[in-house]
C-alpha cells in the first residue's frame, strides 16, 4: 500500500505581535487542526505579547479595566485574573488593589501574561517569531497566495 503524500501546511502570517497578534497566534496554535498550520508572527520587538500597549516599563502605567474583565480566552473570563493571582505580581505591587478589591495591575504584567501563554507554542516551533517589520504584502503571480 502506498502512503499518502504529506499534507501541505497552511502558512499563516500575522503582522504585529502585540496583544491582538499574539492572541490570534495563541488561538490558532490551540485549534484542533493546528498541526496543519505554520504560524509566523512578524514583530520587530524581541518579545511577543506586549506590543506598544503592554510593554511599558513605567510602573504607573496600569490596565484601565479590572483584571477580572481581561482575558485571552473569551470562554474563560477569569483566565487572566487566575494567572495574576498565582503570578506573585500582586505581592510586589500593593497599589494594584483598589479599595473595592479590584486589581489594576501594571500594563507590562498583562503583556507578560500574554507572552507566557504563547511561549509553549514558540518553544515547540508551532509559532515562529519573525523579528522584523513587514513593509509590503503582494499577491503572488499565480494569484493563489501572498508574499509578505
Short mmCIF file of C-alpha atoms in Angstrom, two decimals:
data_model
loop_
_atom_site.label_atom_id
_atom_site.label_comp_id
_atom_site.label_asym_id
_atom_site.label_seq_id
_atom_site.Cartn_x
_atom_site.Cartn_y
_atom_site.Cartn_z
CA UNK A 1 0.00 0.00 0.00
CA UNK A 2 1.31 3.47 -0.86
CA UNK A 3 1.45 6.11 1.80
CA UNK A 4 -0.45 9.30 1.21
CA UNK A 5 1.69 12.30 0.32
CA UNK A 6 2.38 14.58 3.26
CA UNK A 7 -0.29 17.19 3.77
CA UNK A 8 0.74 20.68 2.85
CA UNK A 9 0.77 23.05 5.80
CA UNK A 10 -1.26 26.20 5.57
CA UNK A 11 1.04 29.16 6.18
CA UNK A 12 -0.38 31.97 8.30
CA UNK A 13 1.41 35.31 8.67
CA UNK A 14 0.31 37.61 11.47
CA UNK A 15 1.53 41.18 11.17
CA UNK A 16 2.20 42.56 14.64
CA UNK A 17 2.91 40.64 17.81
CA UNK A 18 1.26 42.85 20.40
CA UNK A 19 -1.80 41.62 22.27
CA UNK A 20 -4.02 41.12 19.21
CA UNK A 21 -1.43 39.37 17.04
CA UNK A 22 -0.18 37.20 19.89
CA UNK A 23 -3.73 36.28 20.89
CA UNK A 24 -4.58 35.26 17.31
CA UNK A 25 -1.42 33.10 17.20
CA UNK A 26 -2.34 31.53 20.57
CA UNK A 27 -5.87 30.70 19.43
CA UNK A 28 -4.65 29.23 16.13
CA UNK A 29 -1.99 27.16 17.93
CA UNK A 30 -4.65 25.73 20.26
CA UNK A 31 -7.06 24.88 17.43
CA UNK A 32 -7.80 21.18 16.81
CA UNK A 33 -6.03 21.11 13.43
CA UNK A 34 -3.09 23.31 14.46
CA UNK A 35 -0.61 20.68 13.24
CA UNK A 36 -1.71 21.64 9.71
CA UNK A 37 -0.60 25.24 10.26
CA UNK A 38 2.68 27.09 10.06
CA UNK A 39 2.15 30.28 12.07
CA UNK A 40 4.57 33.21 11.77
CA UNK A 41 4.22 36.40 13.77
CA UNK A 42 6.10 39.33 12.28
CA UNK A 43 7.02 41.71 15.10
CA UNK A 44 10.11 43.93 15.49
CA UNK A 45 10.19 43.74 19.29
CA UNK A 46 12.23 40.91 20.84
CA UNK A 47 9.20 39.50 22.68
CA UNK A 48 5.64 38.80 21.60
CA UNK A 49 2.57 39.76 23.60
CA UNK A 50 3.31 43.22 24.92
CA UNK A 51 3.33 45.44 21.89
CA UNK A 52 3.21 49.16 22.49
CA UNK A 53 0.25 48.95 24.87
CA UNK A 54 1.52 46.27 27.26
CA UNK A 55 5.30 46.58 27.26
CA UNK A 56 5.77 49.86 29.13
CA UNK A 57 8.30 49.66 31.96
CA UNK A 58 6.73 52.72 33.61
CA UNK A 59 5.24 51.44 36.91
CA UNK A 60 2.41 53.98 36.88
CA UNK A 61 1.05 52.62 33.56
CA UNK A 62 -1.80 50.34 34.60
CA UNK A 63 -4.56 48.48 32.80
CA UNK A 64 -7.68 50.61 32.55
CA UNK A 65 -10.23 47.91 33.37
CA UNK A 66 -10.26 45.49 36.31
CA UNK A 67 -8.19 42.34 35.80
CA UNK A 68 -11.32 40.19 36.11
CA UNK A 69 -12.54 41.71 32.82
CA UNK A 70 -9.35 40.95 30.86
CA UNK A 71 -8.68 37.57 29.28
CA UNK A 72 -7.19 35.98 26.17
CA UNK A 73 -9.81 33.24 26.45
CA UNK A 74 -13.32 34.54 25.69
CA UNK A 75 -14.84 31.35 27.11
CA UNK A 76 -12.89 31.84 30.36
CA UNK A 77 -13.24 35.46 31.54
CA UNK A 78 -11.27 34.72 34.75
CA UNK A 79 -8.24 33.41 32.83
CA UNK A 80 -6.05 36.49 33.44
CA UNK A 81 -7.33 37.04 36.99
CA UNK A 82 -6.36 33.47 37.96
CA UNK A 83 -2.95 33.81 36.31
CA UNK A 84 -2.44 37.15 38.08
CA UNK A 85 -3.34 35.68 41.48
CA UNK A 86 -0.77 32.90 41.02
CA UNK A 87 1.94 35.03 39.42
CA UNK A 88 3.23 36.75 42.55
CA UNK A 89 2.83 40.15 40.89
CA UNK A 90 0.23 41.44 43.34
CA UNK A 91 2.51 40.79 46.33
CA UNK A 92 5.09 43.13 44.75
CA UNK A 93 2.53 45.77 43.79
CA UNK A 94 0.13 46.59 46.64
CA UNK A 95 -1.11 49.68 44.75
CA UNK A 96 -2.69 47.36 42.16
CA UNK A 97 -5.56 46.53 44.53
CA UNK A 98 -8.16 49.24 44.83
CA UNK A 99 -10.40 49.85 47.85
CA UNK A 100 -13.22 47.85 46.27
CA UNK A 101 -10.89 44.85 45.79
CA UNK A 102 -10.49 45.17 42.02
CA UNK A 103 -6.99 44.61 40.68
CA UNK A 104 -5.49 47.05 38.18
CA UNK A 105 -2.01 45.65 37.56
CA UNK A 106 0.73 47.32 35.60
CA UNK A 107 0.27 47.11 31.85
CA UNK A 108 3.51 45.17 31.38
CA UNK A 109 2.10 42.43 33.65
CA UNK A 110 -0.70 41.80 31.15
CA UNK A 111 1.94 41.68 28.40
CA UNK A 112 3.82 39.07 30.42
CA UNK A 113 0.64 37.00 30.79
CA UNK A 114 0.17 37.00 27.02
CA UNK A 115 3.84 36.16 26.39
CA UNK A 116 3.84 33.30 28.92
CA UNK A 117 0.79 31.70 27.34
CA UNK A 118 2.27 31.92 23.85
CA UNK A 119 5.72 30.67 24.96
CA UNK A 120 4.97 26.90 24.77
CA UNK A 121 3.94 27.25 21.13
CA UNK A 122 7.05 29.28 20.32
CA UNK A 123 9.16 26.66 22.08
CA UNK A 124 7.55 23.81 20.15
CA UNK A 125 8.05 25.56 16.82
CA UNK A 126 4.34 25.69 16.06
CA UNK A 127 4.54 29.50 16.22
CA UNK A 128 7.55 31.34 14.79
CA UNK A 129 8.57 34.86 15.76
CA UNK A 130 9.99 36.71 12.76
CA UNK A 131 11.78 39.60 14.45
CA UNK A 132 11.34 42.33 11.88
CA UNK A 133 8.82 44.51 10.10
CA UNK A 134 6.61 43.77 7.14
CA UNK A 135 6.92 46.54 4.59
CA UNK A 136 4.65 45.19 1.88
CA UNK A 137 2.15 42.45 1.12
CA UNK A 138 1.67 41.45 -2.52
CA UNK A 139 -0.32 38.78 -4.31
CA UNK A 140 1.93 36.23 -5.99
CA UNK A 141 1.94 35.85 -9.78
CA UNK A 142 -0.38 32.82 -9.73
CA UNK A 143 -2.95 34.66 -7.63
CA UNK A 144 -3.05 31.71 -5.25
CA UNK A 145 -1.13 33.26 -2.38
CA UNK A 146 0.61 36.25 -0.92
CA UNK A 147 4.17 37.39 -0.32
CA UNK A 148 4.94 39.34 2.85
#
